[in-house]
Amino acid sequence: MYLIKGMPIRLLQGRTNELQTHLNADDQSKNGFWNTGKTFGPREGEEEKKILFYHPCEVEKNEKIRNVGLCEAIVQFTRTFCPTKPAKSLHTQKNRQFFHEPEESFWMVMVVRNPMIEKPNKDGKPPTIEYQEDEILDSVYGAVLQQCYSMYKLFNGTFIRTFEAGGVELLIQKLEKFFYRYIQTLHLQSCDLLDVFGGLSFFPLDKMTYLKIQSFVNRVEESLSLVKYTAFLYNDQLIWSGLEQDDMRILYKYLTTSLFPRHTEPELAGRDSPLRPEVTGNLLHYGRFLTGPANLKDPETKFRFPKIFVNTEDSYEELHLIVYKAMSAAVCFMINASVELTREFCEQLDALVGPQLTLLASDICEQYNINKRISGPEKEPQFKFIYFNHMNLAEKSTIHMRKTASVSLTSVHPDLIKILGDINSDFARVDADEEIIVKAMTDYWVVGKKSDQRELYVILNQKNANLIEVNDEVKRLCAAVQ
Amino acid sequence: MASDVHSKGVTWDTSNGNLTPVEHLPNSRSESPTPGLVEGTEPGAGQERAMFVHTQSFEDLTADVELTGSRLSEIEEVEEEKEEEQQQGGGGGTGETGGGAEGVEEPKQEVHAVVREKEEDHVFVLSEAGKPIYTRYGSEEALSTTMGVMMALVSFVEANKNVILSIHADGLRVVFLRKSPLVLVCVSRTGQSDSELWRELHYVYYQILSLLTLPQLQRVFQQRQSYDLRRLLSGSERVTAGLLRLLETDAGLMLNATMSLPLCGTTRNIVCTSLQAASSKNLVFSILLAGDRLVALIRKKEQHLHHTDLHLLSNLAASSSSFRQGEGWTPVCLPKFNASGFFHAHISYFEPASDLCLILVSTDREDFFNLSDCKQRFLERLKKRNAYQTLKEALHSPTYPVSQVGIPELWHFIYKSKSSGLYTSPELPVPYHTEEEQERLMDLYQYLHSRLHHLTRPLRSIYRCTNTENLLAWSTSGFELYLCFSPLATKALAMSAVTKLLKWIRKEEDRLFILNSLTY
């Protein structure tokens, strides 16, 4: 048995101005440790200033400087062979270090400890520790590091903008505030192929209901002209989004792994449980704000919403994020941050959206149940699969039972999921369409298919099947997924 | 035994066709090549004991060489005087004593131009003091700064009681191998896995050991840390270059196996027994090679040759033209057999223009004339029994076209019998006639191999379908099989091909493999 226990992250930068991040996790407490650093001019004795953030912060100063120095050396060394393609990871016996340069000359580094096996020794000697150097997949943790940056950027904007606005001090402050909390929510043990894709799960819907939702969105956007973008989700799955794909994928990640799970616990609690929020608004609808005011009636309520940054490549928009939910339906409204949101606006929104959304939610639920009944009772299928479409970022997994804030539960052996990751890395090396079918030592068949921007991975339980039967099974599945 | 074989969980369609067993085979050999074949009964398996040290695929490569007591007591332990190692024999030159390969000093060019442009793997060897020992391209002087940085990285990571393994960038890998007192580094753009690159570096390391032995290497650096090892290795550049080339083109080094020269059973028998008869007191191994193909191998009782050592020997013989002129006599360490002592090898080609090369390995450094006599006796016996001419003719067709197997869409394959440590493979067909394409195919095989033998997630089989070819690899306890089909092949065809191919190999095993492992 093993767990991935460690994870240092650093952020460093090139010649004139540098930033370095370092994230690590302590064995026992599982506190991640990060450091992010930034400096101007690599002057002797000023190395520490390069470090903008380092986790865990209690690491001794010289050690921070040494660790960050190694990252810089690796990056520089790799440049001598390939100036255009920077180093992405360093493998050592004890850990792997991942490098990411999200903005020019700002570097983030994440260190993930290799799993260990303790082998007991005779004669009361301390046990020998064996590191498993081949357990960690580069593609997965490289993607996790990139996601760290995307999440930071969603709520804080780019490093360079912050730096221009408030200098190193402001940047350091923002990094600390964000990553202190965020690192604790990273569950590196349960990261897998889905983190590489970072896709969106779409809610399957019939045309009629889809049109109803679209017309709802149009009506609201028309009545509330302040609303710039809208996104509609049901059951943690996306139905409609007005945002750019890349912005939506990180917002979706935030909603489904952080915001929604925080609010489901109270909903599931019993009627008399103290966890259950008091019925707020009026009894005509179930709508309520997940961000901003908890209770509109409360005169003390503040009308402050989280701010997010989108389209940072070009128009660089800062927006208020309003998330409003009725039953299983959730809508995100995004409004330009320069506008101040008032009690009147929130009441207007609540009155307009609440009843309609409640109705819509029960419509969708009903439709969904009808569809389920038509397709018949679900049998335990002979296979599990992950599907991802690069064009619309749609992903679908029957391997992951439920994604929660803490862990994504999977129903198959971790080694099989790692084999999926291996196949994915093989695909990533070539542009052309490919197919790979392997038989694991446990006799499970694992199939990967890449075709026309889409990827499908299947794990088959039919241990006695032969290659042809496996192929037929996958063909049937392909037809069903499309 | 045969029934036991068939009852194994059979996962691939196999029809137990009416394959007639080769006459003189004992009944214990399975008639039908089923997947459940037990090791030792697969097509091509040796009849008695194996002639090679049994190796799986990589694992044993990475194992450290043993220093604990020589397995063969007579091996001469290394002595201080290095000059004695290169004794002259007959009219022949010795190995590579400061030959032509030395001192091709390139002008001080822009360091990284050398490093960047090469498509092949670039290999560096340096000492723990950061001193350059070997570079595949460019000159050691021009690259000494780069090597200094490499050593700095290695020792920096070691300061934290950790070991640096590799650096990955898009399309580039730098792999480090620490073999105190040496550090070996490989920079690769070919997309090979870390384990494949470590294998290359291990080979380079063993190559160095084969010239020096481990104790001598250690002693040199104990006495002076900043010693310039190039002084002791000078002249060996061509051997190392040949070895690296071989690593890129020869599947045997990847598989830990050797290919034998296709030869009809009776001729091989004559050759083997003649070689067996030409023995001498201190002889440990007699190896007859045709290029990189093994024709016969006779060994001392209880002594086994390791593939790595055989590949090093055959590369040594091939890399020097001096052996072609006369009989060579050179000390050589077989690092996998025993890294602490020297053997003495008598290396000679039968005719300057022929590929037939005889290597006689002895424990006695004064044995040159004895071994020279062995060679004469072997040759005479061959000629007397009319086998020499047949052997020379066999050299004209050292391989066979894949069409002999009669499987449509099959372009190429590699079959390794695990128990005998031998493999067979047809000649490369039309799509792989350029060097570039051959290397690409080799890369594909290496990919399959590294996936099958992944350290923590090994696989039973892998089928990969691309635009340019369909590939199938399959590993059982008895054999490893790698097949390359045209892109038109179907999975059904691939599966029937496996059965058909195994039957064909069983039918031809007499010719393709060396079934008898003889001792003196």
PDB file of N, CA and C in Angstrom, chain A residues 66 70 74 77-78 80-81 83 85-94 133-135 137-138 415 418 422 426 429 432 434-441 443 466-468 471, chain B residues 11 13 112 115-116 149-150 153 156 160-170 172 174 187 189 191 447 451 455-467 491-492 495:
ATOM      1  N   ARG A  66      18.016  26.661  -2.075  1.00  0.00           N
ATOM      2  CA  ARG A  66      18.652  25.528  -2.747  1.00  0.00           C
ATOM      3  C   ARG A  66      17.679  24.796  -3.683  1.00  0.00           C
ATOM      4  N   LEU A  70      17.895  24.524  -7.791  1.00  0.00           N
ATOM      5  CA  LEU A  70      17.958  23.302  -8.589  1.00  0.00           C
ATOM      6  C   LEU A  70      16.995  23.386  -9.771  1.00  0.00           C
ATOM      7  N   ILE A  74      17.976  23.119 -13.675  1.00  0.00           N
ATOM      8  CA  ILE A  74      17.423  22.113 -14.584  1.00  0.00           C
ATOM      9  C   ILE A  74      16.846  22.788 -15.826  1.00  0.00           C
ATOM     10  N   PHE A  77      19.700  24.106 -17.934  1.00  0.00           N
ATOM     11  CA  PHE A  77      20.445  23.006 -18.528  1.00  0.00           C
ATOM     12  C   PHE A  77      19.701  22.438 -19.729  1.00  0.00           C
ATOM     13  N   THR A  78      18.382  22.272 -19.581  1.00  0.00           N
ATOM     14  CA  THR A  78      17.595  21.708 -20.669  1.00  0.00           C
ATOM     15  C   THR A  78      17.581  22.660 -21.858  1.00  0.00           C
ATOM     16  N   THR A  80      19.986  24.297 -23.001  1.00  0.00           N
ATOM     17  CA  THR A  80      21.174  24.161 -23.834  1.00  0.00           C
ATOM     18  C   THR A  80      20.956  23.124 -24.933  1.00  0.00           C
ATOM     19  N   PHE A  81      20.032  22.194 -24.711  1.00  0.00           N
ATOM     20  CA  PHE A  81      19.759  21.187 -25.744  1.00  0.00           C
ATOM     21  C   PHE A  81      18.581  21.577 -26.612  1.00  0.00           C
ATOM     22  N   PRO A  83      16.314  24.989 -26.877  1.00  0.00           N
ATOM     23  CA  PRO A  83      15.958  26.312 -26.352  1.00  0.00           C
ATOM     24  C   PRO A  83      14.458  26.598 -26.417  1.00  0.00           C
ATOM     25  N   LYS A  85      11.871  24.308 -26.193  1.00  0.00           N
ATOM     26  CA  LYS A  85      10.980  23.490 -25.373  1.00  0.00           C
ATOM     27  C   LYS A  85      11.542  23.343 -23.967  1.00  0.00           C
ATOM     28  N   PRO A  86      10.932  24.001 -23.012  1.00  0.00           N
ATOM     29  CA  PRO A  86      11.475  23.992 -21.659  1.00  0.00           C
ATOM     30  C   PRO A  86      11.270  22.652 -20.971  1.00  0.00           C
ATOM     31  N   ALA A  87      12.053  22.437 -19.918  1.00  0.00           N
ATOM     32  CA  ALA A  87      11.914  21.205 -19.135  1.00  0.00           C
ATOM     33  C   ALA A  87      10.522  21.149 -18.539  1.00  0.00           C
ATOM     34  N   LYS A  88       9.949  19.975 -18.525  1.00  0.00           N
ATOM     35  CA  LYS A  88       8.623  19.823 -17.940  1.00  0.00           C
ATOM     36  C   LYS A  88       8.658  19.066 -16.630  1.00  0.00           C
ATOM     37  N   SER A  89       9.574  18.111 -16.522  1.00  0.00           N
ATOM     38  CA  SER A  89       9.630  17.391 -15.254  1.00  0.00           C
ATOM     39  C   SER A  89      11.017  16.848 -14.992  1.00  0.00           C
ATOM     40  N   LEU A  90      11.306  16.688 -13.718  1.00  0.00           N
ATOM     41  CA  LEU A  90      12.561  16.104 -13.273  1.00  0.00           C
ATOM     42  C   LEU A  90      12.203  14.867 -12.465  1.00  0.00           C
ATOM     43  N   HIS A  91      12.757  13.720 -12.863  1.00  0.00           N
ATOM     44  CA  HIS A  91      12.499  12.497 -12.122  1.00  0.00           C
ATOM     45  C   HIS A  91      13.679  12.214 -11.216  1.00  0.00           C
ATOM     46  N   THR A  92      13.418  12.022  -9.963  1.00  0.00           N
ATOM     47  CA  THR A  92      14.475  11.560  -9.069  1.00  0.00           C
ATOM     48  C   THR A  92      13.951  10.330  -8.349  1.00  0.00           C
ATOM     49  N   GLN A  93      14.839   9.705  -7.596  1.00  0.00           N
ATOM     50  CA  GLN A  93      14.433   8.486  -6.910  1.00  0.00           C
ATOM     51  C   GLN A  93      13.294   8.752  -5.929  1.00  0.00           C
ATOM     52  N   LYS A  94      13.360   9.882  -5.212  1.00  0.00           N
ATOM     53  CA  LYS A  94      12.370  10.125  -4.166  1.00  0.00           C
ATOM     54  C   LYS A  94      11.148  10.881  -4.642  1.00  0.00           C
ATOM     55  N   GLU A 133       9.546   4.395  -8.545  1.00  0.00           N
ATOM     56  CA  GLU A 133       9.840   5.530  -9.408  1.00  0.00           C
ATOM     57  C   GLU A 133       8.916   5.598 -10.614  1.00  0.00           C
ATOM     58  N   ASP A 134       8.199   4.522 -10.866  1.00  0.00           N
ATOM     59  CA  ASP A 134       7.425   4.484 -12.104  1.00  0.00           C
ATOM     60  C   ASP A 134       5.928   4.607 -11.889  1.00  0.00           C
ATOM     61  N   GLU A 135       5.524   4.993 -10.694  1.00  0.00           N
ATOM     62  CA  GLU A 135       4.102   4.999 -10.381  1.00  0.00           C
ATOM     63  C   GLU A 135       3.395   6.266 -10.861  1.00  0.00           C
ATOM     64  N   LEU A 137       2.330   9.423 -13.096  1.00  0.00           N
ATOM     65  CA  LEU A 137       2.240   9.760 -14.516  1.00  0.00           C
ATOM     66  C   LEU A 137       2.523  11.251 -14.720  1.00  0.00           C
ATOM     67  N   ASP A 138       3.486  11.533 -15.584  1.00  0.00           N
ATOM     68  CA  ASP A 138       3.843  12.921 -15.853  1.00  0.00           C
ATOM     69  C   ASP A 138       2.668  13.732 -16.370  1.00  0.00           C
ATOM     70  N   ASP A 415      -4.215   0.623 -11.005  1.00  0.00           N
ATOM     71  CA  ASP A 415      -3.242   0.282 -12.045  1.00  0.00           C
ATOM     72  C   ASP A 415      -3.856   0.327 -13.436  1.00  0.00           C
ATOM     73  N   LYS A 418      -4.043   3.777 -14.524  1.00  0.00           N
ATOM     74  CA  LYS A 418      -2.716   4.254 -14.936  1.00  0.00           C
ATOM     75  C   LYS A 418      -2.384   3.750 -16.341  1.00  0.00           C
ATOM     76  N   ASP A 422      -1.125   5.752 -19.554  1.00  0.00           N
ATOM     77  CA  ASP A 422      -0.006   5.397 -20.435  1.00  0.00           C
ATOM     78  C   ASP A 422      -0.436   5.476 -21.903  1.00  0.00           C
ATOM     79  N   ASP A 426       0.844   7.846 -25.068  1.00  0.00           N
ATOM     80  CA  ASP A 426       1.262   7.363 -26.388  1.00  0.00           C
ATOM     81  C   ASP A 426       0.532   8.115 -27.487  1.00  0.00           C
ATOM     82  N   ARG A 429       1.770  11.644 -28.360  1.00  0.00           N
ATOM     83  CA  ARG A 429       3.029  11.803 -29.082  1.00  0.00           C
ATOM     84  C   ARG A 429       2.841  11.903 -30.592  1.00  0.00           C
ATOM     85  N   ALA A 432      -1.728  11.627 -35.580  1.00  0.00           N
ATOM     86  CA  ALA A 432      -2.662  10.806 -36.346  1.00  0.00           C
ATOM     87  C   ALA A 432      -3.584   9.989 -35.443  1.00  0.00           C
ATOM     88  N   GLU A 434      -5.192   6.712 -33.875  1.00  0.00           N
ATOM     89  CA  GLU A 434      -4.565   5.457 -33.506  1.00  0.00           C
ATOM     90  C   GLU A 434      -5.492   4.619 -32.648  1.00  0.00           C
ATOM     91  N   GLU A 435      -5.127   3.368 -32.518  1.00  0.00           N
ATOM     92  CA  GLU A 435      -5.854   2.486 -31.621  1.00  0.00           C
ATOM     93  C   GLU A 435      -4.846   1.588 -30.907  1.00  0.00           C
ATOM     94  N   ILE A 436      -5.027   1.436 -29.616  1.00  0.00           N
ATOM     95  CA  ILE A 436      -4.136   0.560 -28.852  1.00  0.00           C
ATOM     96  C   ILE A 436      -4.994  -0.361 -27.991  1.00  0.00           C
ATOM     97  N   ILE A 437      -4.721  -1.643 -28.087  1.00  0.00           N
ATOM     98  CA  ILE A 437      -5.438  -2.618 -27.263  1.00  0.00           C
ATOM     99  C   ILE A 437      -4.400  -3.384 -26.453  1.00  0.00           C
ATOM    100  N   VAL A 438      -4.531  -3.388 -25.151  1.00  0.00           N
ATOM    101  CA  VAL A 438      -3.562  -4.134 -24.359  1.00  0.00           C
ATOM    102  C   VAL A 438      -4.278  -5.103 -23.432  1.00  0.00           C
ATOM    103  N   LYS A 439      -3.554  -6.136 -23.041  1.00  0.00           N
ATOM    104  CA  LYS A 439      -4.076  -7.063 -22.056  1.00  0.00           C
ATOM    105  C   LYS A 439      -3.176  -6.976 -20.836  1.00  0.00           C
ATOM    106  N   ALA A 440      -3.774  -6.586 -19.715  1.00  0.00           N
ATOM    107  CA  ALA A 440      -2.976  -6.398 -18.503  1.00  0.00           C
ATOM    108  C   ALA A 440      -2.642  -7.745 -17.878  1.00  0.00           C
ATOM    109  N   MET A 441      -1.708  -7.733 -16.947  1.00  0.00           N
ATOM    110  CA  MET A 441      -1.324  -8.976 -16.279  1.00  0.00           C
ATOM    111  C   MET A 441      -2.501  -9.577 -15.512  1.00  0.00           C
ATOM    112  N   ASP A 443      -5.326  -9.789 -16.676  1.00  0.00           N
ATOM    113  CA  ASP A 443      -6.185 -10.301 -17.746  1.00  0.00           C
ATOM    114  C   ASP A 443      -7.309  -9.374 -18.161  1.00  0.00           C
ATOM    115  N   ASN A 466     -11.273 -12.839 -26.720  1.00  0.00           N
ATOM    116  CA  ASN A 466     -10.079 -12.677 -27.538  1.00  0.00           C
ATOM    117  C   ASN A 466     -10.114 -11.321 -28.223  1.00  0.00           C
ATOM    118  N   LEU A 467      -9.034 -11.039 -28.924  1.00  0.00           N
ATOM    119  CA  LEU A 467      -8.860  -9.719 -29.521  1.00  0.00           C
ATOM    120  C   LEU A 467     -10.038  -9.321 -30.402  1.00  0.00           C
ATOM    121  N   ILE A 468     -10.579 -10.282 -31.136  1.00  0.00           N
ATOM    122  CA  ILE A 468     -11.674  -9.967 -32.057  1.00  0.00           C
ATOM    123  C   ILE A 468     -12.940  -9.621 -31.288  1.00  0.00           C
ATOM    124  N   ASN A 471     -12.617  -6.261 -29.847  1.00  0.00           N
ATOM    125  CA  ASN A 471     -12.787  -5.275 -30.901  1.00  0.00           C
ATOM    126  C   ASN A 471     -14.273  -5.046 -31.204  1.00  0.00           C
TER     127      ASN A 471
ATOM    128  N   THR B  11      -6.091 -17.827 -24.410  1.00  0.00           N
ATOM    129  CA  THR B  11      -6.811 -16.604 -24.674  1.00  0.00           C
ATOM    130  C   THR B  11      -6.864 -16.276 -26.148  1.00  0.00           C
ATOM    131  N   ASP B  13      -7.193 -17.480 -30.123  1.00  0.00           N
ATOM    132  CA  ASP B  13      -7.667 -18.586 -30.934  1.00  0.00           C
ATOM    133  C   ASP B  13      -6.495 -19.413 -31.401  1.00  0.00           C
ATOM    134  N   HIS B 112      26.739  23.746 -28.498  1.00  0.00           N
ATOM    135  CA  HIS B 112      25.385  23.212 -28.545  1.00  0.00           C
ATOM    136  C   HIS B 112      24.931  22.912 -29.953  1.00  0.00           C
ATOM    137  N   VAL B 115      25.338  19.405 -29.977  1.00  0.00           N
ATOM    138  CA  VAL B 115      24.392  18.711 -29.130  1.00  0.00           C
ATOM    139  C   VAL B 115      22.999  18.697 -29.737  1.00  0.00           C
ATOM    140  N   ARG B 116      22.630  19.805 -30.347  1.00  0.00           N
ATOM    141  CA  ARG B 116      21.244  19.948 -30.752  1.00  0.00           C
ATOM    142  C   ARG B 116      20.902  19.217 -32.035  1.00  0.00           C
ATOM    143  N   VAL B 149      28.269  20.862 -15.801  1.00  0.00           N
ATOM    144  CA  VAL B 149      26.916  21.143 -15.309  1.00  0.00           C
ATOM    145  C   VAL B 149      26.202  19.838 -14.956  1.00  0.00           C
ATOM    146  N   MET B 150      26.372  18.825 -15.807  1.00  0.00           N
ATOM    147  CA  MET B 150      25.737  17.532 -15.536  1.00  0.00           C
ATOM    148  C   MET B 150      26.166  17.002 -14.180  1.00  0.00           C
ATOM    149  N   LEU B 153      24.597  18.878 -11.329  1.00  0.00           N
ATOM    150  CA  LEU B 153      23.211  18.467 -11.088  1.00  0.00           C
ATOM    151  C   LEU B 153      23.167  17.152 -10.317  1.00  0.00           C
ATOM    152  N   PHE B 156      24.323  17.731  -6.753  1.00  0.00           N
ATOM    153  CA  PHE B 156      23.371  18.565  -6.005  1.00  0.00           C
ATOM    154  C   PHE B 156      22.201  17.721  -5.502  1.00  0.00           C
ATOM    155  N   ASN B 160      21.014  15.785  -1.208  1.00  0.00           N
ATOM    156  CA  ASN B 160      19.760  15.583  -0.473  1.00  0.00           C
ATOM    157  C   ASN B 160      19.441  14.105  -0.308  1.00  0.00           C
ATOM    158  N   LYS B 161      20.441  13.271  -0.395  1.00  0.00           N
ATOM    159  CA  LYS B 161      20.257  11.812  -0.282  1.00  0.00           C
ATOM    160  C   LYS B 161      19.236  11.314  -1.296  1.00  0.00           C
ATOM    161  N   ASN B 162      19.307  11.851  -2.460  1.00  0.00           N
ATOM    162  CA  ASN B 162      18.366  11.501  -3.508  1.00  0.00           C
ATOM    163  C   ASN B 162      19.181  11.147  -4.747  1.00  0.00           C
ATOM    164  N   VAL B 163      18.554  10.624  -5.764  1.00  0.00           N
ATOM    165  CA  VAL B 163      19.272  10.265  -6.980  1.00  0.00           C
ATOM    166  C   VAL B 163      18.549  10.865  -8.175  1.00  0.00           C
ATOM    167  N   ILE B 164      19.271  11.556  -9.031  1.00  0.00           N
ATOM    168  CA  ILE B 164      18.642  12.130 -10.227  1.00  0.00           C
ATOM    169  C   ILE B 164      18.472  11.020 -11.258  1.00  0.00           C
ATOM    170  N   LEU B 165      17.299  10.939 -11.867  1.00  0.00           N
ATOM    171  CA  LEU B 165      17.049   9.880 -12.833  1.00  0.00           C
ATOM    172  C   LEU B 165      16.931  10.425 -14.250  1.00  0.00           C
ATOM    173  N   SER B 166      16.052  11.388 -14.446  1.00  0.00           N
ATOM    174  CA  SER B 166      15.898  11.904 -15.806  1.00  0.00           C
ATOM    175  C   SER B 166      15.200  13.248 -15.812  1.00  0.00           C
ATOM    176  N   ILE B 167      15.377  13.955 -16.923  1.00  0.00           N
ATOM    177  CA  ILE B 167      14.677  15.225 -17.142  1.00  0.00           C
ATOM    178  C   ILE B 167      13.839  15.058 -18.407  1.00  0.00           C
ATOM    179  N   HIS B 168      12.606  15.482 -18.371  1.00  0.00           N
ATOM    180  CA  HIS B 168      11.744  15.363 -19.542  1.00  0.00           C
ATOM    181  C   HIS B 168      11.315  16.738 -20.030  1.00  0.00           C
ATOM    182  N   ALA B 169      11.432  16.961 -21.337  1.00  0.00           N
ATOM    183  CA  ALA B 169      10.830  18.131 -21.958  1.00  0.00           C
ATOM    184  C   ALA B 169      10.059  17.599 -23.164  1.00  0.00           C
ATOM    185  N   ASP B 170       9.341  18.455 -23.857  1.00  0.00           N
ATOM    186  CA  ASP B 170       8.616  17.987 -25.040  1.00  0.00           C
ATOM    187  C   ASP B 170       9.610  17.455 -26.058  1.00  0.00           C
ATOM    188  N   LEU B 172      12.181  15.645 -25.746  1.00  0.00           N
ATOM    189  CA  LEU B 172      13.583  15.548 -25.333  1.00  0.00           C
ATOM    190  C   LEU B 172      13.656  14.873 -23.974  1.00  0.00           C
ATOM    191  N   VAL B 174      16.635  13.627 -20.988  1.00  0.00           N
ATOM    192  CA  VAL B 174      18.000  13.498 -20.525  1.00  0.00           C
ATOM    193  C   VAL B 174      17.970  12.467 -19.405  1.00  0.00           C
ATOM    194  N   VAL B 187      21.249  11.955 -23.925  1.00  0.00           N
ATOM    195  CA  VAL B 187      20.285  12.971 -24.346  1.00  0.00           C
ATOM    196  C   VAL B 187      19.588  12.430 -25.588  1.00  0.00           C
ATOM    197  N   ARG B 189      16.196  12.343 -28.394  1.00  0.00           N
ATOM    198  CA  ARG B 189      15.017  12.976 -28.988  1.00  0.00           C
ATOM    199  C   ARG B 189      14.122  11.965 -29.657  1.00  0.00           C
ATOM    200  N   GLY B 191      12.125   9.691 -28.418  1.00  0.00           N
ATOM    201  CA  GLY B 191      10.887   9.281 -27.776  1.00  0.00           C
ATOM    202  C   GLY B 191      10.974   7.921 -27.114  1.00  0.00           C
ATOM    203  N   TYR B 447       9.307   0.568 -28.376  1.00  0.00           N
ATOM    204  CA  TYR B 447       8.099   1.041 -27.692  1.00  0.00           C
ATOM    205  C   TYR B 447       7.291  -0.148 -27.172  1.00  0.00           C
ATOM    206  N   ARG B 451       6.641  -1.199 -23.189  1.00  0.00           N
ATOM    207  CA  ARG B 451       5.293  -1.298 -22.629  1.00  0.00           C
ATOM    208  C   ARG B 451       5.038  -2.696 -22.051  1.00  0.00           C
ATOM    209  N   LEU B 455       8.042  -1.500 -15.678  1.00  0.00           N
ATOM    210  CA  LEU B 455       8.499  -1.976 -14.373  1.00  0.00           C
ATOM    211  C   LEU B 455       7.360  -2.219 -13.393  1.00  0.00           C
ATOM    212  N   THR B 456       6.355  -1.347 -13.412  1.00  0.00           N
ATOM    213  CA  THR B 456       5.278  -1.545 -12.440  1.00  0.00           C
ATOM    214  C   THR B 456       3.958  -1.967 -13.077  1.00  0.00           C
ATOM    215  N   ARG B 457       3.821  -1.737 -14.378  1.00  0.00           N
ATOM    216  CA  ARG B 457       2.574  -2.133 -15.031  1.00  0.00           C
ATOM    217  C   ARG B 457       2.864  -2.946 -16.289  1.00  0.00           C
ATOM    218  N   PRO B 458       3.420  -4.135 -16.115  1.00  0.00           N
ATOM    219  CA  PRO B 458       3.710  -4.951 -17.306  1.00  0.00           C
ATOM    220  C   PRO B 458       2.416  -5.416 -17.976  1.00  0.00           C
ATOM    221  N   LEU B 459       2.506  -5.764 -19.240  1.00  0.00           N
ATOM    222  CA  LEU B 459       1.326  -6.192 -19.993  1.00  0.00           C
ATOM    223  C   LEU B 459       1.559  -7.582 -20.567  1.00  0.00           C
ATOM    224  N   ARG B 460       0.458  -8.274 -20.830  1.00  0.00           N
ATOM    225  CA  ARG B 460       0.566  -9.567 -21.506  1.00  0.00           C
ATOM    226  C   ARG B 460       0.730  -9.369 -23.007  1.00  0.00           C
ATOM    227  N   SER B 461      -0.097  -8.481 -23.541  1.00  0.00           N
ATOM    228  CA  SER B 461       0.001  -8.270 -24.975  1.00  0.00           C
ATOM    229  C   SER B 461      -0.415  -6.851 -25.304  1.00  0.00           C
ATOM    230  N   ILE B 462       0.012  -6.388 -26.444  1.00  0.00           N
ATOM    231  CA  ILE B 462      -0.373  -5.054 -26.881  1.00  0.00           C
ATOM    232  C   ILE B 462      -0.563  -5.067 -28.392  1.00  0.00           C
ATOM    233  N   TYR B 463      -1.633  -4.456 -28.825  1.00  0.00           N
ATOM    234  CA  TYR B 463      -1.907  -4.329 -30.258  1.00  0.00           C
ATOM    235  C   TYR B 463      -2.016  -2.854 -30.552  1.00  0.00           C
ATOM    236  N   ARG B 464      -1.237  -2.368 -31.497  1.00  0.00           N
ATOM    237  CA  ARG B 464      -1.281  -0.941 -31.799  1.00  0.00           C
ATOM    238  C   ARG B 464      -1.501  -0.757 -33.281  1.00  0.00           C
ATOM    239  N   CYS B 465      -2.472   0.052 -33.573  1.00  0.00           N
ATOM    240  CA  CYS B 465      -2.895   0.240 -34.945  1.00  0.00           C
ATOM    241  C   CYS B 465      -2.663   1.693 -35.328  1.00  0.00           C
ATOM    242  N   THR B 466      -1.748   1.939 -36.261  1.00  0.00           N
ATOM    243  CA  THR B 466      -1.468   3.316 -36.672  1.00  0.00           C
ATOM    244  C   THR B 466      -1.693   3.449 -38.176  1.00  0.00           C
ATOM    245  N   ASN B 467      -1.430   4.640 -38.679  1.00  0.00           N
ATOM    246  CA  ASN B 467      -1.600   4.875 -40.115  1.00  0.00           C
ATOM    247  C   ASN B 467      -0.592   4.120 -40.945  1.00  0.00           C
ATOM    248  N   LYS B 491      -7.493  -7.335 -37.292  1.00  0.00           N
ATOM    249  CA  LYS B 491      -7.167  -8.007 -36.034  1.00  0.00           C
ATOM    250  C   LYS B 491      -7.336  -9.512 -36.178  1.00  0.00           C
ATOM    251  N   ALA B 492      -8.335  -9.910 -36.947  1.00  0.00           N
ATOM    252  CA  ALA B 492      -8.556 -11.340 -37.162  1.00  0.00           C
ATOM    253  C   ALA B 492      -7.336 -11.946 -37.857  1.00  0.00           C
ATOM    254  N   MET B 495      -4.427 -12.328 -35.502  1.00  0.00           N
ATOM    255  CA  MET B 495      -4.522 -13.441 -34.577  1.00  0.00           C
ATOM    256  C   MET B 495      -4.228 -14.771 -35.233  1.00  0.00           C
TER     257      MET B 495
END
